[in-house]
PDB file of C-alpha atoms in Angstrom:
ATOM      1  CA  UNK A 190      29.006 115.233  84.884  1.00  0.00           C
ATOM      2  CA  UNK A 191      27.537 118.973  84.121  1.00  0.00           C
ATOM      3  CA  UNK A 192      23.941 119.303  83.372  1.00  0.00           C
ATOM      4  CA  UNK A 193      23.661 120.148  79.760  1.00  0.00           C
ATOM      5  CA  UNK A 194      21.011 122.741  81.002  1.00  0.00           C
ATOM      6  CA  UNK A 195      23.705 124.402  83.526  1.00  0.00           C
ATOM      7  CA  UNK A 196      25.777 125.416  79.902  1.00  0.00           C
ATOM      8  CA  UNK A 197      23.277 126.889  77.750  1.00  0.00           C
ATOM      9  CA  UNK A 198      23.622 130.635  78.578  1.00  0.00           C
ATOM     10  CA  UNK A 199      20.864 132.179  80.247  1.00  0.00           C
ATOM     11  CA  UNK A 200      18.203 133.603  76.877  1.00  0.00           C
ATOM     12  CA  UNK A 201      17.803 130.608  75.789  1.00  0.00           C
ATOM     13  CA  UNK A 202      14.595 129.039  76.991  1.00  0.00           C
ATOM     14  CA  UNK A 203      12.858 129.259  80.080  1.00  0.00           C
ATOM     15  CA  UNK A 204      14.710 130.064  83.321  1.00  0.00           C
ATOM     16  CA  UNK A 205      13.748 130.602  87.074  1.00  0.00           C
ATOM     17  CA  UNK A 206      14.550 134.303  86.854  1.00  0.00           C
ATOM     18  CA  UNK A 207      12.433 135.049  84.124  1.00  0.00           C
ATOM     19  CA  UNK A 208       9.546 136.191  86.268  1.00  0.00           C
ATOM     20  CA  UNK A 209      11.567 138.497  87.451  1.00  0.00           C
ATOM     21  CA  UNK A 210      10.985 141.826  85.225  1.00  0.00           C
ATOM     22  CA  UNK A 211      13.350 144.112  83.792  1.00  0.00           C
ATOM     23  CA  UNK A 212      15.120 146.974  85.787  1.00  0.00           C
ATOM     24  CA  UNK A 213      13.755 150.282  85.760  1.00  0.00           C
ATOM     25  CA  UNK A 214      13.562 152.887  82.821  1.00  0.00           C
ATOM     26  CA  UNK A 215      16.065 155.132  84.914  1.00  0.00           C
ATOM     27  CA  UNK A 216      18.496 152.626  83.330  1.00  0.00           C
ATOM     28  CA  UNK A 217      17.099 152.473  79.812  1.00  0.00           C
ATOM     29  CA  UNK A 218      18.227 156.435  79.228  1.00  0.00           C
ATOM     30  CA  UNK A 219      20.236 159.611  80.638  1.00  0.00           C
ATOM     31  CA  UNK A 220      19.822 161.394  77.800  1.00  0.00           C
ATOM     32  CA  UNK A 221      17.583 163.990  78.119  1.00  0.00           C
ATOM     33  CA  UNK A 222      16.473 164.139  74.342  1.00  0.00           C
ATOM     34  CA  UNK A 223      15.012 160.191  74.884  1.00  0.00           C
ATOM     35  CA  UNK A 224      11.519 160.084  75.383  1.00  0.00           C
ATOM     36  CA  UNK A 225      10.136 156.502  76.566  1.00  0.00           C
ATOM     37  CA  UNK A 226       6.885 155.757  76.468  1.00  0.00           C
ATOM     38  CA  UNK A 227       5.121 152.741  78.252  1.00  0.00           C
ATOM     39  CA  UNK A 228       1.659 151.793  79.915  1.00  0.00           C
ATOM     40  CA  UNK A 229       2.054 153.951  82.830  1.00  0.00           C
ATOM     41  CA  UNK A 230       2.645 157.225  80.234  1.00  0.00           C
ATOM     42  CA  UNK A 231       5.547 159.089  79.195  1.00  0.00           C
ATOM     43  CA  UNK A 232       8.892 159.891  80.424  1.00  0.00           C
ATOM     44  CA  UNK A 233      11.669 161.413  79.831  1.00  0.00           C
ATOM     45  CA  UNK A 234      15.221 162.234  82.237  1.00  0.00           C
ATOM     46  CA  UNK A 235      16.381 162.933  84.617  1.00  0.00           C
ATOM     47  CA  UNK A 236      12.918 162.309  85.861  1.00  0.00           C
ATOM     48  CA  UNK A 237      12.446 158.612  85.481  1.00  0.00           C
ATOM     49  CA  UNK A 238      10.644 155.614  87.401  1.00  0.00           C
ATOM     50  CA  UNK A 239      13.050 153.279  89.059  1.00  0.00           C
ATOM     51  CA  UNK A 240      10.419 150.771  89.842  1.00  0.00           C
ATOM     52  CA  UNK A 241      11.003 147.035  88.270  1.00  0.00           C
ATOM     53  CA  UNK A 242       8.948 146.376  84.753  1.00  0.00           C
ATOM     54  CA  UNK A 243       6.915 142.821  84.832  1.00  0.00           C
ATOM     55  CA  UNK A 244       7.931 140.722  82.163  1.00  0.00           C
ATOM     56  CA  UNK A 245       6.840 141.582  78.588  1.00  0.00           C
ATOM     57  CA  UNK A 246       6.409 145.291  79.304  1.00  0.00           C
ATOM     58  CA  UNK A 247       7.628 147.559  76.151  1.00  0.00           C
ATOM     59  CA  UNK A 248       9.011 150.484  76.231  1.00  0.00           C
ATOM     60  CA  UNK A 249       8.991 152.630  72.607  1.00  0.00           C
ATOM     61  CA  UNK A 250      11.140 155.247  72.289  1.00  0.00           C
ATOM     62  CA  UNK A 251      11.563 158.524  70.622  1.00  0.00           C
ATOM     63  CA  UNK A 252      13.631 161.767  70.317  1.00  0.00           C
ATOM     64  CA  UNK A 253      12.687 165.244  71.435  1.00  0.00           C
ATOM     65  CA  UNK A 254      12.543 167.591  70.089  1.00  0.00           C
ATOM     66  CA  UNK A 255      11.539 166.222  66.727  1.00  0.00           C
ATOM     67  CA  UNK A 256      13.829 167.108  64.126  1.00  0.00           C
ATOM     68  CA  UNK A 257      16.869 167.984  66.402  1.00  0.00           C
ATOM     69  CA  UNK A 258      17.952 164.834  66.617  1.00  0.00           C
ATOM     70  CA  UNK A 259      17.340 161.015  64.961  1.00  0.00           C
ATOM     71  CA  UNK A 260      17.069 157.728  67.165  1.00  0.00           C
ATOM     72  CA  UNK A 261      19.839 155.628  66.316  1.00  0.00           C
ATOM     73  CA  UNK A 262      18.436 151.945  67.566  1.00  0.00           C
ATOM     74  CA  UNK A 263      15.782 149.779  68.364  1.00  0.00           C
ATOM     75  CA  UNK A 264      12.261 152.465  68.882  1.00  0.00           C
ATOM     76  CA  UNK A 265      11.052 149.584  70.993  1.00  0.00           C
ATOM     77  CA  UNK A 266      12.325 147.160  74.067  1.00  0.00           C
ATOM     78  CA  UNK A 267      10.676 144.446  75.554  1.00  0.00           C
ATOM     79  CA  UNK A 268      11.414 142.681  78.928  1.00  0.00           C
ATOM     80  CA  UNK A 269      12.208 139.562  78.544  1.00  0.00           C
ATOM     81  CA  UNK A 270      12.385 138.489  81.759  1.00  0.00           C
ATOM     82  CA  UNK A 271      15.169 138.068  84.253  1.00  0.00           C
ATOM     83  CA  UNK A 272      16.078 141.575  84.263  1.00  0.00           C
ATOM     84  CA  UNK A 273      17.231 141.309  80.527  1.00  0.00           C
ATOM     85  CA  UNK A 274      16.247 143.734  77.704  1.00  0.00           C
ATOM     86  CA  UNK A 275      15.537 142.476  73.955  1.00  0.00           C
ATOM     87  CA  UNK A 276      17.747 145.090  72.694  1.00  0.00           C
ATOM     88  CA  UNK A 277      20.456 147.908  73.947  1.00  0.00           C
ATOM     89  CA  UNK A 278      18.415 150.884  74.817  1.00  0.00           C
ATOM     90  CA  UNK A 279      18.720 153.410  71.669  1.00  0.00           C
ATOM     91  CA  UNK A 280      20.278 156.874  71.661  1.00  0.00           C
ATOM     92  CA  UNK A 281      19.349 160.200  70.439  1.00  0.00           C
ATOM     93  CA  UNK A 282      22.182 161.647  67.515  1.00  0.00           C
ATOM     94  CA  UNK A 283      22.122 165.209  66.796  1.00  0.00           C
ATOM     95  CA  UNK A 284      21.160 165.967  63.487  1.00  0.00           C
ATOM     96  CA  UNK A 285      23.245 168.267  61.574  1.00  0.00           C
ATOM     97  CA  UNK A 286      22.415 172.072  61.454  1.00  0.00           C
ATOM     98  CA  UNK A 287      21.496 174.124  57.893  1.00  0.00           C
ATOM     99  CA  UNK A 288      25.322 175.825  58.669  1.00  0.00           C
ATOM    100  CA  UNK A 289      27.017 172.187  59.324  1.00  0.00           C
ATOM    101  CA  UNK A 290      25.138 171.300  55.775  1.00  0.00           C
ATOM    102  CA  UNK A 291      26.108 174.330  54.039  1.00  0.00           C
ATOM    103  CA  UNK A 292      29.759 173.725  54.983  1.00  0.00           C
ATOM    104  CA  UNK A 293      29.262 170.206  53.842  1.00  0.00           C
ATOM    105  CA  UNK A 294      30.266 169.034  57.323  1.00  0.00           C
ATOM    106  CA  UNK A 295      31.021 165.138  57.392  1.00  0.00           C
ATOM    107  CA  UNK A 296      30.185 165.118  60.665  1.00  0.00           C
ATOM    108  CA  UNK A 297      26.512 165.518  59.603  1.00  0.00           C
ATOM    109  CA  UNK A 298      26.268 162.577  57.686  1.00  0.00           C
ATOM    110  CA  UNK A 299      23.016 163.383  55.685  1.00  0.00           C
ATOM    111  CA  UNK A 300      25.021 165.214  52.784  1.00  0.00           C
ATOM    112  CA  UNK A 301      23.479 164.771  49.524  1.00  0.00           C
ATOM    113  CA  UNK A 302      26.894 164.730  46.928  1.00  0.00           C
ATOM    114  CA  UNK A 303      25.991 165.622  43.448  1.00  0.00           C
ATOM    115  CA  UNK A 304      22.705 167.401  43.757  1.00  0.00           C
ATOM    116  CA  UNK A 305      21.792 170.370  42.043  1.00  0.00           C
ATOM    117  CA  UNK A 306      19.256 172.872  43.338  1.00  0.00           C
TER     118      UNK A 306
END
């Protein structure tokens, strides 16, 4: 007979692990536009701390340079515990240039349709 325990998958409820913290921001981002804050100050790659988070740390997020590019995600993780994240790290999406929005580019997906200067 299996422990009913042994089936529930691993984020729900306590486990042994979770005092283990979260792996390090070096695997949060490798873009170079992310910018990741936390208690220990900013960061940004390729130069980032590989050291273990405790449990509960956050980590906020933001693009760089502002107005290049938009963060498409969560702007903050937390450790949970157990090495697991409480969402997928974000990413940092180009925003369209003034030419790509002259051309009315699809690709830069902040078009306005309809507008008159």
């Amino acid at each position: 007979m299996t422990n009913v325990a042994e089936q529930l998958p691993l984020f729900y409820g306590w486990h042994p692990d979770d005092s283990e913290g979260c792996q390090g921001l070096k695997l949060l981002a490798t873009d170079e536009h992310v910018v990741l804050s936390t208690e220990l100050g900013r960061f940004r790659a390729p130069n980032l701390p590989t050291d273990l988070l405790p449990t509960d740390s956050v980590v906020r997020f933001r693009c760089s340079p502002a107005g290049s590019h938009r963060l498409v995600g969560a702007e903050e993780l937390r450790c949970l515990g157990g090495g697991r994240w409480s969402h997928r790290p974000p990413v940092c999406q180009p925003l369209p240039t003034l030419e790509q929005l002259q051309k009315g580019d699809p690709k830069g997906g902040l078009i306005r349709t309809g507008w008159s200067g």
